[in-house]
CSV table of C-alpha atoms in Angstrom, one decimal:
chain,number,residue,atom,x,y,z
A,1,ILE,CA,59.2,55.3,185.3
A,2,ARG,CA,60.1,59.0,187.7
A,3,ARG,CA,59.8,58.0,191.1
A,4,THR,CA,60.1,59.2,194.6
A,5,LYS,CA,62.7,57.4,197.2
A,6,ASP,CA,59.6,56.6,198.9
A,7,GLY,CA,58.2,55.5,195.7
A,8,MET,CA,56.1,57.6,194.8
A,9,LEU,CA,55.4,59.6,191.8
A,10,GLU,CA,57.8,62.8,191.7
A,11,ALA,CA,56.5,65.9,192.0
A,12,PRO,CA,55.5,69.1,189.0
A,13,SER,CA,57.3,71.5,188.3
A,14,TYR,CA,54.7,74.2,188.4
A,15,HIS,CA,55.5,77.6,186.6
A,16,ASP,CA,52.7,80.3,187.5
A,17,ILE,CA,53.3,82.8,184.5
A,18,TYR,CA,51.2,86.1,185.2
A,19,VAL,CA,50.6,88.9,181.6
A,20,ASP,CA,50.0,92.4,181.7
A,21,PRO,CA,47.0,93.3,180.1
A,22,THR,CA,47.0,95.6,177.0
A,23,PRO,CA,45.5,99.6,177.1
A,24,ILE,CA,42.7,97.9,175.0
A,25,GLU,CA,42.2,94.8,177.7
A,26,GLU,CA,42.1,96.8,180.6
A,27,ASN,CA,39.5,99.3,179.2
A,28,LEU,CA,37.6,96.4,177.9
A,29,VAL,CA,37.5,94.6,180.6
A,30,ASN,CA,37.2,97.3,183.2
A,31,THR,CA,33.9,98.4,181.0
A,32,LEU,CA,32.9,95.3,181.7
A,33,ARG,CA,33.5,94.9,185.3
A,34,SER,CA,31.5,98.4,185.2
A,35,GLN,CA,28.0,96.9,183.5
A,36,ALA,CA,28.2,93.5,186.1
A,37,ALA,CA,28.8,95.9,189.0
A,38,GLU,CA,25.3,98.4,188.2
A,39,GLU,CA,23.8,94.6,187.5
A,40,PHE,CA,24.7,93.3,190.7
A,41,LYS,CA,23.2,96.6,192.6
A,42,ALA,CA,20.0,96.5,190.5
A,43,TRP,CA,20.5,92.1,192.2
A,44,LYS,CA,20.3,93.2,194.9
A,45,LYS,CA,17.2,96.0,195.1
A,46,ALA,CA,15.4,92.7,193.4
A,47,ARG,CA,15.9,90.8,196.1
A,48,MET,CA,14.9,93.2,198.5
A,49,LEU,CA,11.7,94.2,197.1
A,50,LYS,CA,11.4,90.0,196.5
A,51,ASP,CA,11.0,90.6,193.0
A,52,ASN,CA,12.1,86.5,191.9
A,53,ASN,CA,11.8,86.6,188.3
A,54,GLU,CA,13.9,89.9,187.7
A,55,ARG,CA,16.1,88.3,190.3
A,56,MET,CA,16.4,85.4,188.5
A,57,ARG,CA,16.6,87.6,184.4
A,58,LEU,CA,19.3,89.9,186.5
A,59,GLN,CA,21.3,86.7,188.0
A,60,GLY,CA,21.8,84.4,184.6
A,61,HIS,CA,22.8,87.9,182.7
A,62,ILE,CA,25.7,88.5,185.8
A,63,LEU,CA,27.5,85.7,185.3
A,64,GLY,CA,26.9,86.3,181.3
A,65,LEU,CA,29.7,88.9,181.7
A,66,ILE,CA,31.5,86.6,184.6
A,67,GLN,CA,31.9,84.3,181.4
A,68,LYS,CA,32.9,86.4,179.3
A,69,LEU,CA,35.3,88.3,181.5
A,70,ARG,CA,37.1,84.5,181.7
A,71,ILE,CA,36.6,84.6,177.8
A,72,THR,CA,38.3,88.3,177.5
A,73,SER,CA,41.0,87.5,179.8
A,74,ASN,CA,42.5,84.7,176.6
A,75,SER,CA,41.2,86.8,174.0
A,76,TYR,CA,38.1,89.5,173.1
A,77,TYR,CA,38.6,87.8,169.1
A,78,SER,CA,37.0,84.7,170.9
A,79,GLY,CA,33.7,83.0,168.8
A,80,GLN,CA,34.0,85.2,165.5
A,81,GLY,CA,35.6,81.5,163.1
A,82,ILE,CA,38.4,83.1,160.7
A,83,VAL,CA,40.9,85.8,162.5
A,84,GLU,CA,44.2,87.2,161.5
A,85,PRO,CA,46.8,85.2,163.9
A,86,GLU,CA,49.1,88.9,163.2
A,87,GLU,CA,47.0,91.4,165.2
A,88,VAL,CA,45.4,89.1,167.2
A,89,ILE,CA,49.0,88.1,168.1
A,90,GLN,CA,50.0,92.2,168.6
A,91,ASN,CA,46.3,92.8,170.7
A,92,ASN,CA,46.9,89.7,173.2
A,93,ALA,CA,48.8,90.3,175.2
A,94,LYS,CA,48.1,86.9,177.2
A,95,VAL,CA,48.2,84.5,173.5
A,96,GLU,CA,51.1,87.1,171.9
A,97,LYS,CA,52.8,85.5,175.7
A,98,MET,CA,51.9,82.0,175.5
A,99,ILE,CA,52.6,81.5,172.0
A,100,ASN,CA,56.3,82.2,172.6
A,101,ASP,CA,56.4,80.1,175.4
A,102,LEU,CA,54.6,77.2,173.3
A,103,ASP,CA,57.5,77.9,170.5
A,104,ARG,CA,60.0,76.9,172.9
A,105,LEU,CA,57.9,74.4,174.9
A,106,VAL,CA,58.1,72.6,172.1
A,107,ASP,CA,61.1,72.4,171.1
A,108,ARG,CA,61.9,71.3,175.1
A,109,ASP,CA,59.9,68.7,175.4
A,110,PRO,CA,62.0,65.2,174.9
A,111,LYS,CA,58.7,64.3,173.0
A,112,LYS,CA,57.9,67.4,171.2
A,113,GLY,CA,54.7,67.7,172.9
A,114,VAL,CA,52.5,69.9,174.9
A,115,VAL,CA,49.6,69.1,176.2
A,116,PHE,CA,46.9,73.2,176.2
A,117,PHE,CA,43.8,72.8,177.7
A,118,SER,CA,41.3,75.7,177.5
A,119,GLN,CA,37.8,76.0,179.5
A,120,PHE,CA,36.5,77.5,176.1
A,121,THR,CA,36.6,76.3,172.4
A,122,SER,CA,36.2,79.7,171.3
A,123,PHE,CA,39.4,80.7,172.5
A,124,LEU,CA,41.4,76.6,171.3
A,125,GLU,CA,39.6,78.0,167.5
A,126,VAL,CA,41.1,81.3,168.0
A,127,PHE,CA,45.0,79.7,169.5
A,128,GLU,CA,44.9,77.2,167.1
A,129,GLN,CA,45.1,79.5,163.7
A,130,VAL,CA,47.8,80.8,166.1
A,131,ILE,CA,50.1,78.1,166.6
A,132,GLU,CA,49.4,77.0,162.1
A,133,TYR,CA,50.2,81.4,161.9
A,134,ALA,CA,53.7,81.5,163.9
A,135,MET,CA,54.5,78.5,164.0
A,136,PRO,CA,54.5,76.0,161.1
A,137,GLY,CA,55.2,72.9,161.2
A,138,VAL,CA,53.7,72.0,164.1
A,139,GLU,CA,51.1,70.0,164.0
A,140,VAL,CA,47.6,71.1,165.7
A,141,ILE,CA,45.4,68.0,167.3
A,142,ASN,CA,42.0,69.1,169.2
A,143,PHE,CA,40.4,67.1,171.5
A,144,TYR,CA,36.6,68.6,172.2
A,145,GLY,CA,34.1,67.4,173.5
A,146,SER,CA,31.4,67.4,170.2
A,147,MET,CA,33.5,65.4,168.8
A,148,ASN,CA,32.6,61.3,168.7
A,149,LYS,CA,34.8,58.5,170.5
A,150,GLU,CA,36.2,57.2,166.5
A,151,GLU,CA,37.6,61.2,166.9
A,152,ARG,CA,38.6,61.9,170.0
A,153,ASP,CA,40.7,58.3,170.1
A,154,ALA,CA,42.0,58.6,167.1
A,155,ALA,CA,43.5,62.2,168.1
A,156,VAL,CA,44.5,60.9,171.5
A,157,GLU,CA,46.7,57.9,169.1
A,158,ARG,CA,48.0,60.3,166.9
A,159,PHE,CA,49.6,62.9,169.9
A,160,ASN,CA,51.0,59.4,171.9
A,161,ASN,CA,52.0,57.6,169.3
A,162,GLN,CA,54.6,60.5,167.1
A,163,ARG,CA,57.5,62.3,167.3
A,164,ASN,CA,57.0,65.6,164.9
A,165,PRO,CA,56.6,68.6,166.7
A,166,ARG,CA,52.9,68.9,168.2
A,167,VAL,CA,50.4,70.3,170.0
A,168,ILE,CA,46.8,68.9,171.0
A,169,LEU,CA,44.7,70.8,172.1
A,170,VAL,CA,41.7,70.3,174.9
A,171,SER,CA,38.6,70.5,176.4
A,172,LEU,CA,39.7,71.4,179.6
A,173,LEU,CA,35.7,69.6,180.5
A,174,ALA,CA,36.4,67.1,177.8
A,175,GLY,CA,39.8,66.0,178.6
A,176,GLY,CA,39.8,66.4,182.2
A,177,CYS,CA,39.8,63.0,183.9
A,178,GLY,CA,39.6,59.9,181.9
A,179,LEU,CA,42.4,61.1,179.4
A,180,SER,CA,45.9,59.5,178.5
A,181,LEU,CA,49.0,61.5,176.9
A,182,HIS,CA,51.6,60.6,178.8
A,183,HIS,CA,53.2,58.8,175.7
A,184,GLY,CA,52.8,62.0,174.0
A,185,SER,CA,54.0,65.0,176.8
A,186,ARG,CA,56.2,66.2,179.4
A,187,THR,CA,54.9,69.6,179.3
A,188,VAL,CA,51.1,70.6,180.1
A,189,CYS,CA,50.1,73.9,179.8
A,190,LEU,CA,46.4,75.5,180.8
A,191,ALA,CA,45.4,78.6,179.9
A,192,GLU,CA,42.9,79.8,182.6
A,193,PRO,CA,42.5,78.9,186.3
A,194,TYR,CA,38.7,77.6,186.7
A,195,TYR,CA,37.5,77.8,190.0
A,196,ASN,CA,37.7,74.1,190.7
A,197,PRO,CA,41.2,73.6,191.4
A,198,PHE,CA,40.6,70.0,191.0
A,199,MET,CA,38.9,70.6,188.1
A,200,GLU,CA,42.8,71.5,187.0
A,201,GLN,CA,44.5,68.5,188.5
A,202,GLN,CA,42.4,66.6,186.9
A,203,ALA,CA,44.2,68.2,184.0
A,204,GLU,CA,47.6,67.9,185.1
A,205,GLU,CA,47.1,64.3,185.6
A,206,ARG,CA,46.9,63.4,181.7
A,207,VAL,CA,50.9,63.5,181.4
A,208,HIS,CA,51.1,63.4,185.3
A,209,ARG,CA,50.5,59.2,185.7
A,210,LEU,CA,52.4,56.0,186.0
A,211,GLY,CA,54.2,55.1,182.9
A,212,GLN,CA,55.8,59.1,182.4
A,213,GLU,CA,59.5,58.8,181.7
A,214,GLU,CA,59.8,62.3,182.2
A,215,LYS,CA,59.8,65.3,185.0
A,216,VAL,CA,56.4,67.0,184.3
A,217,VAL,CA,56.7,70.6,184.0
A,218,VAL,CA,53.5,72.8,184.2
A,219,PHE,CA,52.5,75.9,183.2
A,220,ARG,CA,50.0,78.0,184.6
A,221,TYR,CA,48.5,81.8,183.2
A,222,TYR,CA,46.5,84.5,184.9
């Protein structure tokens, strides 16, 4: 077990990675931001007029736009089903950076495994197709909330016990706690920041836990 001299588990190594958007992505984000700003002006007006129905309607719409902005920061192909992976790599700066890093990280991990978290299964479904296209020979394992207990248990067992190159794609809300993946990897990737930093800490602790024999490395994408 990797411990410091005082007996504590050795701290992970953190790598914060900032990615500049492509012009298409920047234009799309600016459009969504402008829409949200206009809706917010209308929301403030409805609040002043004590129009609660309109205020609640606008509030839901604004939150939806914020969520769309967050998903778009990963890939605006999210939710489109079957995609052309090469096209996604060419058009999404973050995806291009993450897939290039992932190709290197799988080889560097002593157990040949990487744990990849995202809040959005719609993005993970796109990224799975990109991995299968760009990284032939690397197995992709899913851990989503929509899977039943038997399917989730089988995914964890397969990831922890195999030593062939592999990536497990984990929904942050489904696998952020109560999950042990330290036997299969020392490498954690977080696709995007979360509102609550404790959720990110819970995610990294799926790998950074007692029994881990390697120094854990965490990559956070912004």
